[in-house]
mmCIF file of C-alpha atoms in Angstrom:
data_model
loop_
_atom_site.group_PDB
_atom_site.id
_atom_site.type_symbol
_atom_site.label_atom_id
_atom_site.label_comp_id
_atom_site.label_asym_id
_atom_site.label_seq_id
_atom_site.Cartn_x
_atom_site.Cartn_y
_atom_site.Cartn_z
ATOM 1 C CA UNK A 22 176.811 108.021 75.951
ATOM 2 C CA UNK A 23 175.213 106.183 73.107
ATOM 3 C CA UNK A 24 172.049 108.194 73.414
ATOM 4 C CA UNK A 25 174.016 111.488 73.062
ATOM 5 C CA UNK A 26 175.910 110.392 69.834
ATOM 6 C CA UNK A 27 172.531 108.548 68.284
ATOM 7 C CA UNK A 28 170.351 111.405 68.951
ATOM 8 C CA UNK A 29 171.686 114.234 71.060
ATOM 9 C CA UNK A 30 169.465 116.119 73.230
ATOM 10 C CA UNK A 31 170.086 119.729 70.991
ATOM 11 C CA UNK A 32 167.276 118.351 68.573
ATOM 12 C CA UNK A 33 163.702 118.942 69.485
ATOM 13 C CA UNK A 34 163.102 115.061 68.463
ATOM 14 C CA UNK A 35 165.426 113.101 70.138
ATOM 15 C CA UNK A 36 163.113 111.359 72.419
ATOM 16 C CA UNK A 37 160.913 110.147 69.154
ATOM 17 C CA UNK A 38 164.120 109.036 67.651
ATOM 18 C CA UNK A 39 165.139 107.086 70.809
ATOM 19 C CA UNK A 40 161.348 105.304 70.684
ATOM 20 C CA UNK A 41 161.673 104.673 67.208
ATOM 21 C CA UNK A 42 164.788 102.805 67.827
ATOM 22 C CA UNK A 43 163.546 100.874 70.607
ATOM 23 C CA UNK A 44 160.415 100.087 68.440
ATOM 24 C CA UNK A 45 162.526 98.648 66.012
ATOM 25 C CA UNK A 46 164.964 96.719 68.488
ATOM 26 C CA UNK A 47 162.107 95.254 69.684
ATOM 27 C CA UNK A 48 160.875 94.068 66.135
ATOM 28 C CA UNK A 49 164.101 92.007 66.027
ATOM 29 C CA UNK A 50 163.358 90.242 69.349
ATOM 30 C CA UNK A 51 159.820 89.673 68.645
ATOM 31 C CA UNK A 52 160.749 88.427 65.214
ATOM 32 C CA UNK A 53 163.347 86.087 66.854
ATOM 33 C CA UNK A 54 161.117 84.838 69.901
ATOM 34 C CA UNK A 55 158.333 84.098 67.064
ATOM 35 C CA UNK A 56 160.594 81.826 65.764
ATOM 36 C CA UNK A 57 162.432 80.718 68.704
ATOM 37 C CA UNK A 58 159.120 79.760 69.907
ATOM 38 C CA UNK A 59 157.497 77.976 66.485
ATOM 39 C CA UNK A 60 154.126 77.784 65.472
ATOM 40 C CA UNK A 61 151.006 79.301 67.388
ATOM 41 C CA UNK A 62 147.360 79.837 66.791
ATOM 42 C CA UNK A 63 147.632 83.319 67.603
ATOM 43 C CA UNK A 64 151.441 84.691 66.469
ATOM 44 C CA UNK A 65 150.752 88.010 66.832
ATOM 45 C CA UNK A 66 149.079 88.273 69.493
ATOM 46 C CA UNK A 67 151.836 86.055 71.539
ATOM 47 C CA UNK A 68 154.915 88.544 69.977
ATOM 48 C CA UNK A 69 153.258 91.738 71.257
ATOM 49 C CA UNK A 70 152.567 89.802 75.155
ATOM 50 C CA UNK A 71 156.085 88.381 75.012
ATOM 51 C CA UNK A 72 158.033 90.748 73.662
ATOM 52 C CA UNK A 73 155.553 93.835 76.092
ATOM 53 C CA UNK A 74 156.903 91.584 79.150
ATOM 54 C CA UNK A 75 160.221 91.185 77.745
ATOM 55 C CA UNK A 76 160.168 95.205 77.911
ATOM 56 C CA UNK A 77 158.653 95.183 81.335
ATOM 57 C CA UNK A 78 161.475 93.355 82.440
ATOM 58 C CA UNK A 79 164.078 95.717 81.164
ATOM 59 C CA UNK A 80 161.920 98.971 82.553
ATOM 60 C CA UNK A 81 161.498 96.907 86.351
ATOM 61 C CA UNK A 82 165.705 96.149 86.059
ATOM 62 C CA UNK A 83 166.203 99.824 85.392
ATOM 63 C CA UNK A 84 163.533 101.009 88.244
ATOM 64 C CA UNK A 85 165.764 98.573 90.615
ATOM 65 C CA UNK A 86 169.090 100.648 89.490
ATOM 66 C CA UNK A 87 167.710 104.078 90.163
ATOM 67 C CA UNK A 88 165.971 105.326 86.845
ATOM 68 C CA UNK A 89 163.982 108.155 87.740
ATOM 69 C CA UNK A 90 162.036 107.797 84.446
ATOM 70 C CA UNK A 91 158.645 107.848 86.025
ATOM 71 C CA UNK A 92 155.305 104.757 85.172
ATOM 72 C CA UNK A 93 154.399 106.981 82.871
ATOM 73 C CA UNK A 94 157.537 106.635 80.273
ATOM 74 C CA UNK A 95 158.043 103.233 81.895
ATOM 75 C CA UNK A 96 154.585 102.570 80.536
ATOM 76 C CA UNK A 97 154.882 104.006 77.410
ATOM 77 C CA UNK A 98 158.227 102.175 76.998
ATOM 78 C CA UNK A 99 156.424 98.795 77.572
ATOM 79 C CA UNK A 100 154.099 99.873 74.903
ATOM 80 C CA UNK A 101 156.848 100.480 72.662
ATOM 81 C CA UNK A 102 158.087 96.939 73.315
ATOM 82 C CA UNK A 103 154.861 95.547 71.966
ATOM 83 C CA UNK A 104 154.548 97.549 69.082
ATOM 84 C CA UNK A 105 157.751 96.135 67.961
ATOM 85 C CA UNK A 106 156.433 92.609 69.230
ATOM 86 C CA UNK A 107 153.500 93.163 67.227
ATOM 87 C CA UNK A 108 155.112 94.893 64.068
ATOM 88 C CA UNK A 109 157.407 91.714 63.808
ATOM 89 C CA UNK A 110 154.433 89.001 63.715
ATOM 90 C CA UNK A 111 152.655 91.136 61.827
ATOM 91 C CA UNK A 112 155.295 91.387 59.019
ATOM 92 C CA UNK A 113 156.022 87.599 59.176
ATOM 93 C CA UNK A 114 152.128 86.531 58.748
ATOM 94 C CA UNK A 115 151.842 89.367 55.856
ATOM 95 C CA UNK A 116 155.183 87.555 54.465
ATOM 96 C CA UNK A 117 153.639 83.873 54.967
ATOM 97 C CA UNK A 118 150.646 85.041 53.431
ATOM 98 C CA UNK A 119 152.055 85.834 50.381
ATOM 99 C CA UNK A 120 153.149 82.508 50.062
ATOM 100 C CA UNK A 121 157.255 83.688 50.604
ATOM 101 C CA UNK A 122 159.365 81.761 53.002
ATOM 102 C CA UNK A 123 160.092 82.873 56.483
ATOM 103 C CA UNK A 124 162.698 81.730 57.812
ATOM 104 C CA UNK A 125 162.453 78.925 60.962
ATOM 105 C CA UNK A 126 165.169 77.143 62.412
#
């Protein structure tokens, strides 16, 4: 029901909405496990592999219920995940770069 009030499947782009949402979704968990986590050597690179599982998880739960979705948009839906994984550590090492605070716990 959500999907068909967010972006209703009249408009030509409602599957590119629906990505871009989950992209951004998954910049708020990949922002949170960065800091959940702390420090690493290699923060973006970790975001994008956690957060891509995190998203694997969530396409494997929905395979289990019945989703006829198919490996390829379960792929591409994975992918999604670490784009937002990566987008998030990105953004925070751009931010701590510039010498402004990021905010830990």
């Amino acid at each position: 029901m959500v999907y068909e009030i967010t972006s209703p499947p009249s408009w030509s782009w409602h599957v590119l909405l629906r990505k871009a949402y989950s992209v951004a979704a998954f910049a708020v968990v990949g922002s949170l496990a960065g800091r959940a986590l702390g420090p690493s050597k290699r923060p973006v690179l970790r975001s994008t592999l956690v957060v891509a599982a995190y998203s694997a998880t969530i396409e494997s739960v929905q395979w289990l219920q019945g989703s006829k979705e198919g490996f390829g948009w379960n792929a591409f839906d994975i992918g999604c995940g670490g784009l937002g994984g990566w987008l998030a550590a990105a953004i925070d090492t751009a931010v701590r770069s510039r010498g402004l605070p990021v905010p830990r716990r």
